[in-house]
PDB file of C-alpha atoms in Angstrom:
ATOM      1  CA  UNK A   1     330.150 173.286  87.307  1.00  0.00           C
ATOM      2  CA  UNK A   2     332.599 171.130  89.210  1.00  0.00           C
ATOM      3  CA  UNK A   3     335.264 168.881  87.758  1.00  0.00           C
ATOM      4  CA  UNK A   4     333.353 165.701  88.723  1.00  0.00           C
ATOM      5  CA  UNK A   5     330.381 166.531  86.491  1.00  0.00           C
ATOM      6  CA  UNK A   6     331.907 165.110  83.275  1.00  0.00           C
ATOM      7  CA  UNK A   7     333.251 161.888  84.799  1.00  0.00           C
ATOM      8  CA  UNK A   8     331.724 158.704  86.053  1.00  0.00           C
ATOM      9  CA  UNK A   9     331.583 158.689  89.835  1.00  0.00           C
ATOM     10  CA  UNK A  10     331.944 155.161  91.169  1.00  0.00           C
ATOM     11  CA  UNK A  11     330.365 154.228  94.501  1.00  0.00           C
ATOM     12  CA  UNK A  12     331.383 151.859  97.273  1.00  0.00           C
ATOM     13  CA  UNK A  13     329.400 151.311 100.479  1.00  0.00           C
ATOM     14  CA  UNK A  14     331.639 150.049 103.271  1.00  0.00           C
ATOM     15  CA  UNK A  15     329.100 150.439 106.067  1.00  0.00           C
ATOM     16  CA  UNK A  16     329.821 147.948 108.819  1.00  0.00           C
ATOM     17  CA  UNK A  17     333.169 146.896 107.331  1.00  0.00           C
ATOM     18  CA  UNK A  18     335.978 146.977 109.901  1.00  0.00           C
ATOM     19  CA  UNK A  19     339.566 148.155 109.515  1.00  0.00           C
ATOM     20  CA  UNK A  20     341.722 147.166 107.711  1.00  0.00           C
ATOM     21  CA  UNK A  21     339.316 145.293 105.393  1.00  0.00           C
ATOM     22  CA  UNK A  22     337.557 148.546 104.423  1.00  0.00           C
ATOM     23  CA  UNK A  23     340.870 150.017 103.236  1.00  0.00           C
ATOM     24  CA  UNK A  24     341.670 146.863 101.259  1.00  0.00           C
ATOM     25  CA  UNK A  25     338.248 146.946  99.561  1.00  0.00           C
ATOM     26  CA  UNK A  26     338.625 150.667  98.765  1.00  0.00           C
ATOM     27  CA  UNK A  27     342.081 150.083  97.309  1.00  0.00           C
ATOM     28  CA  UNK A  28     340.839 147.180  95.156  1.00  0.00           C
ATOM     29  CA  UNK A  29     337.957 149.304  93.838  1.00  0.00           C
ATOM     30  CA  UNK A  30     340.351 152.146  92.986  1.00  0.00           C
ATOM     31  CA  UNK A  31     342.466 149.639  91.050  1.00  0.00           C
ATOM     32  CA  UNK A  32     339.414 148.959  88.846  1.00  0.00           C
ATOM     33  CA  UNK A  33     338.771 152.561  87.790  1.00  0.00           C
ATOM     34  CA  UNK A  34     340.652 154.914  85.488  1.00  0.00           C
ATOM     35  CA  UNK A  35     343.034 157.603  86.673  1.00  0.00           C
ATOM     36  CA  UNK A  36     341.291 160.938  87.154  1.00  0.00           C
ATOM     37  CA  UNK A  37     337.947 159.323  88.006  1.00  0.00           C
ATOM     38  CA  UNK A  38     336.227 159.584  91.380  1.00  0.00           C
ATOM     39  CA  UNK A  39     335.139 157.040  93.961  1.00  0.00           C
ATOM     40  CA  UNK A  40     332.543 157.882  96.616  1.00  0.00           C
ATOM     41  CA  UNK A  41     332.978 155.703  99.672  1.00  0.00           C
ATOM     42  CA  UNK A  42     330.596 155.336 102.617  1.00  0.00           C
ATOM     43  CA  UNK A  43     332.490 154.752 105.863  1.00  0.00           C
ATOM     44  CA  UNK A  44     331.511 154.370 109.497  1.00  0.00           C
ATOM     45  CA  UNK A  45     332.502 156.829 112.205  1.00  0.00           C
ATOM     46  CA  UNK A  46     335.563 156.090 114.351  1.00  0.00           C
ATOM     47  CA  UNK A  47     338.564 154.169 113.034  1.00  0.00           C
ATOM     48  CA  UNK A  48     337.257 153.799 109.446  1.00  0.00           C
ATOM     49  CA  UNK A  49     336.929 157.544 108.817  1.00  0.00           C
ATOM     50  CA  UNK A  50     340.251 158.203 110.545  1.00  0.00           C
ATOM     51  CA  UNK A  51     342.272 155.496 108.813  1.00  0.00           C
ATOM     52  CA  UNK A  52     340.912 154.955 105.301  1.00  0.00           C
ATOM     53  CA  UNK A  53     341.253 158.514 103.940  1.00  0.00           C
ATOM     54  CA  UNK A  54     344.747 158.840 105.388  1.00  0.00           C
ATOM     55  CA  UNK A  55     345.846 155.517 103.902  1.00  0.00           C
ATOM     56  CA  UNK A  56     344.429 156.383 100.471  1.00  0.00           C
ATOM     57  CA  UNK A  57     346.239 159.738 100.510  1.00  0.00           C
ATOM     58  CA  UNK A  58     349.460 157.953 101.469  1.00  0.00           C
ATOM     59  CA  UNK A  59     348.886 155.795  98.367  1.00  0.00           C
ATOM     60  CA  UNK A  60     348.924 158.997  96.285  1.00  0.00           C
ATOM     61  CA  UNK A  61     345.197 159.579  95.777  1.00  0.00           C
ATOM     62  CA  UNK A  62     343.366 162.801  96.647  1.00  0.00           C
ATOM     63  CA  UNK A  63     340.454 162.958  99.091  1.00  0.00           C
ATOM     64  CA  UNK A  64     338.371 165.793  97.657  1.00  0.00           C
ATOM     65  CA  UNK A  65     335.397 165.627 100.009  1.00  0.00           C
ATOM     66  CA  UNK A  66     334.608 164.340 103.494  1.00  0.00           C
ATOM     67  CA  UNK A  67     331.014 164.812 104.681  1.00  0.00           C
ATOM     68  CA  UNK A  68     329.312 163.386 107.768  1.00  0.00           C
ATOM     69  CA  UNK A  69     325.718 162.257 107.372  1.00  0.00           C
ATOM     70  CA  UNK A  70     323.439 160.671 109.893  1.00  0.00           C
ATOM     71  CA  UNK A  71     324.869 159.879 113.289  1.00  0.00           C
ATOM     72  CA  UNK A  72     327.656 157.449 112.460  1.00  0.00           C
ATOM     73  CA  UNK A  73     328.510 157.578 108.767  1.00  0.00           C
ATOM     74  CA  UNK A  74     330.648 159.590 106.390  1.00  0.00           C
ATOM     75  CA  UNK A  75     330.886 159.947 102.639  1.00  0.00           C
ATOM     76  CA  UNK A  76     334.318 160.600 101.214  1.00  0.00           C
ATOM     77  CA  UNK A  77     335.123 161.289  97.591  1.00  0.00           C
ATOM     78  CA  UNK A  78     338.508 160.147  96.342  1.00  0.00           C
ATOM     79  CA  UNK A  79     340.091 161.148  93.040  1.00  0.00           C
ATOM     80  CA  UNK A  80     342.233 158.373  91.643  1.00  0.00           C
ATOM     81  CA  UNK A  81     345.573 159.846  90.745  1.00  0.00           C
ATOM     82  CA  UNK A  82     347.455 158.456  87.805  1.00  0.00           C
ATOM     83  CA  UNK A  83     350.938 157.281  88.472  1.00  0.00           C
ATOM     84  CA  UNK A  84     353.608 158.196  86.046  1.00  0.00           C
TER      85      UNK A  84
END
């Protein structure tokens, strides 16, 4: 049993969304959810998968999973960290 199983996992598909708009959309979605909850984000290969996870970690959140699927997409799971 993993720690995500008891929480709502929010989803955000950013396929085809270019940098830096994909980061902005991910950040806005994280602002909507509670601390300790998870957000699964679909990102394209290339700059999106390089930049978005790094930027979210710099904001203080934790990327708990990064999985490639298909030829050009990734799914990352981000845990929203509470600030305090």
